[in-house]
Tab-separated table of C-alpha atoms and ligand atoms in Angstrom:
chain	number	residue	atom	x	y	z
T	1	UNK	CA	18.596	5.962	10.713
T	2	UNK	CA	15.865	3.873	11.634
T	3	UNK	CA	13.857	5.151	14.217
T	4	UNK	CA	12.626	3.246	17.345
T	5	UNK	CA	8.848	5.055	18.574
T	6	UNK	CA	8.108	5.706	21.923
T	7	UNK	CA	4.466	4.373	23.630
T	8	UNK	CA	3.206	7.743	23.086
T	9	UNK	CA	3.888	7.762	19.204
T	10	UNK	CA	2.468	4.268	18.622
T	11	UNK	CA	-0.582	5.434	20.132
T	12	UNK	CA	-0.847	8.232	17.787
T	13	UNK	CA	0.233	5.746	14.837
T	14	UNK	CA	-2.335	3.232	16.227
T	15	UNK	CA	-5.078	6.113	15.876
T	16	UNK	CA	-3.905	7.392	12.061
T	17	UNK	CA	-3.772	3.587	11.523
T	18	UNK	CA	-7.600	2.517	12.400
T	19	UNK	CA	-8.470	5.449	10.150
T	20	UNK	CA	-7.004	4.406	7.472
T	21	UNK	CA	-8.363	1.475	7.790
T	22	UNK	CA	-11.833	2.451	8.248
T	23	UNK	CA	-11.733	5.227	5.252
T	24	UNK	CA	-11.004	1.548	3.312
T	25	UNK	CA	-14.053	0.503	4.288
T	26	UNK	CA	-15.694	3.758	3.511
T	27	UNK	CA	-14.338	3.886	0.321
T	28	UNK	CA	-14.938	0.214	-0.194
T	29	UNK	CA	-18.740	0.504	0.033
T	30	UNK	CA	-18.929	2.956	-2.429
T	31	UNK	CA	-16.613	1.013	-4.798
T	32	UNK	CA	-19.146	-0.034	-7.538
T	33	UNK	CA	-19.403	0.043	-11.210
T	34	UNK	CA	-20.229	4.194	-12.696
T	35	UNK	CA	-18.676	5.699	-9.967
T	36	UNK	CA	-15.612	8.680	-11.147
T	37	UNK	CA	-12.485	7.902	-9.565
T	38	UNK	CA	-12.239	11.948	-8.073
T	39	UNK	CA	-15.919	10.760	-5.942
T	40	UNK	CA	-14.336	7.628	-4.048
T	41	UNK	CA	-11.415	10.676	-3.675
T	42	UNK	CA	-13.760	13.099	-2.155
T	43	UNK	CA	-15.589	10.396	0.032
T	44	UNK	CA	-11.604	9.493	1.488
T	45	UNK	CA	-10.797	13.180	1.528
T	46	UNK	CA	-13.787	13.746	3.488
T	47	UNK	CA	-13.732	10.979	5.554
T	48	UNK	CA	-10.468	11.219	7.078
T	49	UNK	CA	-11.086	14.721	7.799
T	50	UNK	CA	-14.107	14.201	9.565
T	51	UNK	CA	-12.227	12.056	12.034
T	52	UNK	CA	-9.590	14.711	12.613
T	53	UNK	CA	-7.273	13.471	10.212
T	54	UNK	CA	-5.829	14.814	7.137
T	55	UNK	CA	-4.663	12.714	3.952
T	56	UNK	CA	-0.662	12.118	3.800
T	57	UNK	CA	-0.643	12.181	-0.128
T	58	UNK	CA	-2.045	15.779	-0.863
T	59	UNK	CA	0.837	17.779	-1.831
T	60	UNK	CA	3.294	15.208	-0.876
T	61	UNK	CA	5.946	15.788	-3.327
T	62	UNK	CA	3.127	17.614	-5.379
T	63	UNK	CA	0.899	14.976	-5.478
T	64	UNK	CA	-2.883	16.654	-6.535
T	65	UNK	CA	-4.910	14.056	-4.684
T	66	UNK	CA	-5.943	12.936	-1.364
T	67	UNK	CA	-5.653	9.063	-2.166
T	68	UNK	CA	-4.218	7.261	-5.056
T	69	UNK	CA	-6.150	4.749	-7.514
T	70	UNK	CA	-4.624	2.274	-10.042
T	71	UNK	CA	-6.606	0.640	-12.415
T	72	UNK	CA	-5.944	-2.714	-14.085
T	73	UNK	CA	-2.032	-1.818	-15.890
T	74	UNK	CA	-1.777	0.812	-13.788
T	75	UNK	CA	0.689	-0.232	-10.555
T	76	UNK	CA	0.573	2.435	-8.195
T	77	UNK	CA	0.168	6.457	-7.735
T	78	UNK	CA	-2.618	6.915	-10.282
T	79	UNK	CA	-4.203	10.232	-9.868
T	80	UNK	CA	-8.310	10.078	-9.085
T	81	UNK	CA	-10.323	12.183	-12.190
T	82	UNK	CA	-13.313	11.467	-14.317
T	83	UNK	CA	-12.649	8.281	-14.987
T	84	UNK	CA	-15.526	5.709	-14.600
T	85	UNK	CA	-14.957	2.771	-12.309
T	86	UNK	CA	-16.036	-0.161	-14.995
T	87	UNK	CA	-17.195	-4.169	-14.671
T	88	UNK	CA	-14.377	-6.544	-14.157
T	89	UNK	CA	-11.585	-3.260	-12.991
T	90	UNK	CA	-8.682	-4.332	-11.144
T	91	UNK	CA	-8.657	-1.136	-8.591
T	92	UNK	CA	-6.236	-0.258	-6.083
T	93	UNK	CA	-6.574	2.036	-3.552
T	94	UNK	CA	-4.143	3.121	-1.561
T	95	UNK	CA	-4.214	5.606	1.206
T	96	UNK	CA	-2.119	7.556	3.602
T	97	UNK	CA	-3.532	8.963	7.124
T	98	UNK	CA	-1.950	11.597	9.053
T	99	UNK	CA	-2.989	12.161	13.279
T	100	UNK	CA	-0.801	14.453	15.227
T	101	UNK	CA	2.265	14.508	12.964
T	102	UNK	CA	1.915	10.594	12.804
T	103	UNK	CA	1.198	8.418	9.143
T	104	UNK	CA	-0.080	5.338	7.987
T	105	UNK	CA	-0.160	3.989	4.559
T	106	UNK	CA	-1.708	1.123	3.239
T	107	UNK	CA	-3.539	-0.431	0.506
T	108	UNK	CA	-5.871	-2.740	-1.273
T	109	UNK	CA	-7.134	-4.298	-4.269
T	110	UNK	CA	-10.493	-5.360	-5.337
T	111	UNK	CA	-11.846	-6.490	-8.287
T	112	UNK	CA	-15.316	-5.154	-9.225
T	113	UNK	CA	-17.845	-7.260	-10.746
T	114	UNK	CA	-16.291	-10.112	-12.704
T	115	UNK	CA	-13.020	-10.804	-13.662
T	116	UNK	CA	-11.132	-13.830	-15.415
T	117	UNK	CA	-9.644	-16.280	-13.199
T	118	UNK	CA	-5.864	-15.584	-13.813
T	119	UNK	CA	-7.238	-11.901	-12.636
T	120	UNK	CA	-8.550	-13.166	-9.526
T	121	UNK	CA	-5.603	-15.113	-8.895
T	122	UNK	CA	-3.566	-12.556	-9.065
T	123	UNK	CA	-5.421	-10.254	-6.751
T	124	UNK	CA	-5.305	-13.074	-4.746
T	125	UNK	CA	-1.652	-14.288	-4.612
T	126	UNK	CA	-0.812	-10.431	-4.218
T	127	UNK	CA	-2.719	-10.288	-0.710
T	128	UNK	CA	-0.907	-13.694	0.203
T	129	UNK	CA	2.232	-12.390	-0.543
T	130	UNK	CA	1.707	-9.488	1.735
T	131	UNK	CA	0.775	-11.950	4.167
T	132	UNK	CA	4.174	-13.910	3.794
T	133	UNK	CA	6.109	-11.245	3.530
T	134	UNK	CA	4.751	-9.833	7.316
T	135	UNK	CA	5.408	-13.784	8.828
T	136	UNK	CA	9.021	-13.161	8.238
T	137	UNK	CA	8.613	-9.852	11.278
T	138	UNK	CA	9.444	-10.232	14.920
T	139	UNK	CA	12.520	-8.188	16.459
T	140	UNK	CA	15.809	-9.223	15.452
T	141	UNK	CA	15.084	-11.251	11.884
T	142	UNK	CA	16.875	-9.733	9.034
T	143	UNK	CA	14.219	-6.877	7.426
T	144	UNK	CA	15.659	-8.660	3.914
T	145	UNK	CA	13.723	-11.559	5.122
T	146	UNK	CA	10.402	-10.082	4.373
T	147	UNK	CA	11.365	-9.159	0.664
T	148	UNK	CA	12.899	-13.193	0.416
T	149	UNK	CA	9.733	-14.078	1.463
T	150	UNK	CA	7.450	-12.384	-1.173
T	151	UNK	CA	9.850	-12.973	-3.951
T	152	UNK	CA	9.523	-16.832	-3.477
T	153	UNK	CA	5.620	-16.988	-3.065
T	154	UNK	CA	5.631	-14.605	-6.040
T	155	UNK	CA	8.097	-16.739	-8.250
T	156	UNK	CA	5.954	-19.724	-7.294
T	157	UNK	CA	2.634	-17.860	-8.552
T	158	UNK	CA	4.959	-16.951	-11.542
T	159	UNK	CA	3.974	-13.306	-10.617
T	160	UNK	CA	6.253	-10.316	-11.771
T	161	UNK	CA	7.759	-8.569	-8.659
T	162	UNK	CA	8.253	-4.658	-9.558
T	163	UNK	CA	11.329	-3.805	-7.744
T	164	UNK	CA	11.407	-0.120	-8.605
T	165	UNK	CA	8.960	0.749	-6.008
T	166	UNK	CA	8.893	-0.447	-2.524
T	167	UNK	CA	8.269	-0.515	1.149
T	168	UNK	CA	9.374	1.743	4.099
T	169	UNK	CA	9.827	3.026	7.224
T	170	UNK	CA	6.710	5.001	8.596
T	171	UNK	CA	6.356	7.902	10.784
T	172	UNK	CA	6.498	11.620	11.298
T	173	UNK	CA	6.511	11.388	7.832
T	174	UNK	CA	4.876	8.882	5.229
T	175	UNK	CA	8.281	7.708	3.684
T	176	UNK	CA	11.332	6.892	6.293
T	177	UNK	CA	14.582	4.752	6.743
T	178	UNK	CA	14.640	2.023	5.848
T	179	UNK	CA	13.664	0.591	2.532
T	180	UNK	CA	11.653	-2.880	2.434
T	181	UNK	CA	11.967	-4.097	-0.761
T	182	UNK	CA	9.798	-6.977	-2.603
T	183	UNK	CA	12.844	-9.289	-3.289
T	184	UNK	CA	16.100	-10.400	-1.916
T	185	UNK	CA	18.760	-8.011	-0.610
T	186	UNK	CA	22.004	-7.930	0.750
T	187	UNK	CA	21.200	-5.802	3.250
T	188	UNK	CA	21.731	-7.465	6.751
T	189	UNK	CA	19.859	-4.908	9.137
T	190	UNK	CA	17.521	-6.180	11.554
T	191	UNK	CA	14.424	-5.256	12.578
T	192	UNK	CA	13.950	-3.818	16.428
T	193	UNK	CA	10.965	-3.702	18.586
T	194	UNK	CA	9.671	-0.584	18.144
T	195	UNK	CA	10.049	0.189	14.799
T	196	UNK	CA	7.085	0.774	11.987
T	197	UNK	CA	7.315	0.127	8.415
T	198	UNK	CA	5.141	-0.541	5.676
T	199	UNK	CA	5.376	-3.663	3.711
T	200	UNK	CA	3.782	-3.220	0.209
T	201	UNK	CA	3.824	-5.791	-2.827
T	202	UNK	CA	3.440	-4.682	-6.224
T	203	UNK	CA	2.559	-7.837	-8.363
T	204	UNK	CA	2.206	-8.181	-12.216
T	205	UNK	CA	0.072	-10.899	-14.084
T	206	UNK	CA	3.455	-10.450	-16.630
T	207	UNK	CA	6.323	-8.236	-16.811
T	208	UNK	CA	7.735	-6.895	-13.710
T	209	UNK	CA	8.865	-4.071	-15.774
T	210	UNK	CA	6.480	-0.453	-15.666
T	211	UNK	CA	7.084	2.765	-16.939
T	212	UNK	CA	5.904	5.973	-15.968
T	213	UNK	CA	3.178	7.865	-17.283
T	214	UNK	CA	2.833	11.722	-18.892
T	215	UNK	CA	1.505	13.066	-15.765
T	216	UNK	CA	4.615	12.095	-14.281
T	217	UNK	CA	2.848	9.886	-11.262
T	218	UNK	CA	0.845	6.628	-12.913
T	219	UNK	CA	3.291	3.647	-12.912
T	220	UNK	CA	1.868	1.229	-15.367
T	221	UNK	CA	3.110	-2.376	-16.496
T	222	UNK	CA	4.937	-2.280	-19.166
T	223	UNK	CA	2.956	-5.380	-21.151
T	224	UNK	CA	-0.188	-3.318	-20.463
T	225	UNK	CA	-1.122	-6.622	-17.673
T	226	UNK	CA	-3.051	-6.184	-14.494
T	227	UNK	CA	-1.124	-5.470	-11.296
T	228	UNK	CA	-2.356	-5.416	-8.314
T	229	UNK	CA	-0.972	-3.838	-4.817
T	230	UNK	CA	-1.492	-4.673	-1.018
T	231	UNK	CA	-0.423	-2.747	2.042
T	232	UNK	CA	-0.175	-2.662	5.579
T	233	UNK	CA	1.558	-0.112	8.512
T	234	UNK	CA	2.412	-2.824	11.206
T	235	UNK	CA	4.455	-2.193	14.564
T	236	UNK	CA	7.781	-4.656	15.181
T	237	UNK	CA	7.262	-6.865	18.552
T	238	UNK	CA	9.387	-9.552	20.596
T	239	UNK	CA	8.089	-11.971	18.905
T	240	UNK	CA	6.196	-10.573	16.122
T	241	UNK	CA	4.393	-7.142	14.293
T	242	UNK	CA	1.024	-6.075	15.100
T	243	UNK	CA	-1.005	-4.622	12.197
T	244	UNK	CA	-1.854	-0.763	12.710
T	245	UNK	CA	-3.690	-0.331	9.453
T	246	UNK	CA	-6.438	-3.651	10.120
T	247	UNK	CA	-9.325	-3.827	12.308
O	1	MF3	N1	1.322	5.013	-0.687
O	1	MF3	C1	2.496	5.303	-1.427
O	1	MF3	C2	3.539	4.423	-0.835
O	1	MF3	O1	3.184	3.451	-0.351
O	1	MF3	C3	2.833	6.720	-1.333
O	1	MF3	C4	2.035	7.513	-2.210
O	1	MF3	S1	2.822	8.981	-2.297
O	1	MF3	C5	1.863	9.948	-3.217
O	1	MF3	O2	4.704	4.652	-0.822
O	1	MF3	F1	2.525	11.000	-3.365
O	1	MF3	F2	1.596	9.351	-4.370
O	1	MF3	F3	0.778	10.171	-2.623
O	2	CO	CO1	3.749	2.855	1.193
């Protein structure tokens, strides 16, 4: 079941929603070469709390960390540690907010320092997507529309679209109905006013194909290639979406 939100929830998703996006920025600014993967953690962990929030991930499902970070191969859902943050990294950060029983989830990717420019391009093309993907929202287009959308601007960036991860719903919890996948579907649902989901492209310089790591969270390319990852929370309208997780 897809769930429609009242005015009073979107408010409280509108809050969680500007704090994740300004624990992005927060974590953004501290995003430089030397820095351990577990301190941008701690800065988001402490961050979010400070602005009576708390951090969706921890313990969700198990997971040991407050935010995740993926590194170059790495797709998604790698675990912060003592791993240095090193010149021309593809990092994504991703991170869930939680205000009054209400989530938001998104992501980003940044390169730091220099980076070849197939690298860049992909970072790029990846934001783009995410971009095309969110044109295809307004009440009553198909939510298969979105994932049509980023498919084609991938396959015309001759990107790799990982399909075994994807969007969702978003609300009382991080993860709802329905699914919003990065490539065509059959499924003929439509989106409603009302409704909140999270549309996130995972894009791979090669393969689409990933595997999972040993510590049973890090998704990394398969062709050890650079992926990178956008995301935004966004609110269905009339005639559009409004971004919760943006400025
Ligand atoms: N942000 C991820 C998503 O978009 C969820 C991370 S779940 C965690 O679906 F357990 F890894 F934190
Ligand atoms: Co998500």
């Amino acid at each position: 079941m897809i769930s429609i939100k009242s005015d009073r929830e979107i408010e409280l998703m509108k809050i969680a929603g500007k704090v994740n996006y300004l624990t992005h920025l927060e974590v953004a600014k501290h995003l430089k070469v030397g820095i351990t993967t577990k301190e941008l953690n701690d800065i988001a962990h402490k961050f979010i709390l400070q602005n009576d929030c708390k951090p969706s991930f921890l313990g969700y499902e198990g997971y040991p960390a407050s935010i995740c970070i993926s590194i170059n191969d790495e797709v998604v859902h790698g675990i912060p540690g003592r791993r240095k943050i090193k010149n021309g990294d593809v990092v994504s950060i991703d991170i869930g907010v939680e205000y009054k029983g209400y989530h938001s989830d998104s992501a980003n990717t940044y390169i730091v320092g220099t980076a070849p420019k197939e690298v860049k391009d992909l970072v790029e093309n990846t934001k783009k997507s995410l971009y095309e993907g969110l044109s295809a929202i307004k009440s009553g287009a198909k939510i298969s529309d979105i994932g049509s959308k980023i498919e084609s601007f991938a396959n015309k960036c001759n990107l790799g679209v990982v399909r075994e991860l994807v969007g969702h719903g978003v609300g009382t919890s991080v993860h709802e109905d329905p699914d919003v996948p990065n490539y065509y579907t059959k499924d003929s649902r439509v989106l409603k006013e009302g409704m909140v989901i999270a549309v996130e492209p995972m894009l791979n310089l090669g393969t689409r194909h990933i595997y999972m790591e040993e510590d049973e969270w890090t998704i990394k390319t398969e062709d050890g290639l650079p992926s990178a990852h956008f995301e935004h929370t966004v609110l269905v309208t009339k005639d559009g979406y409004v971004i919760l997780t943006g400025e």
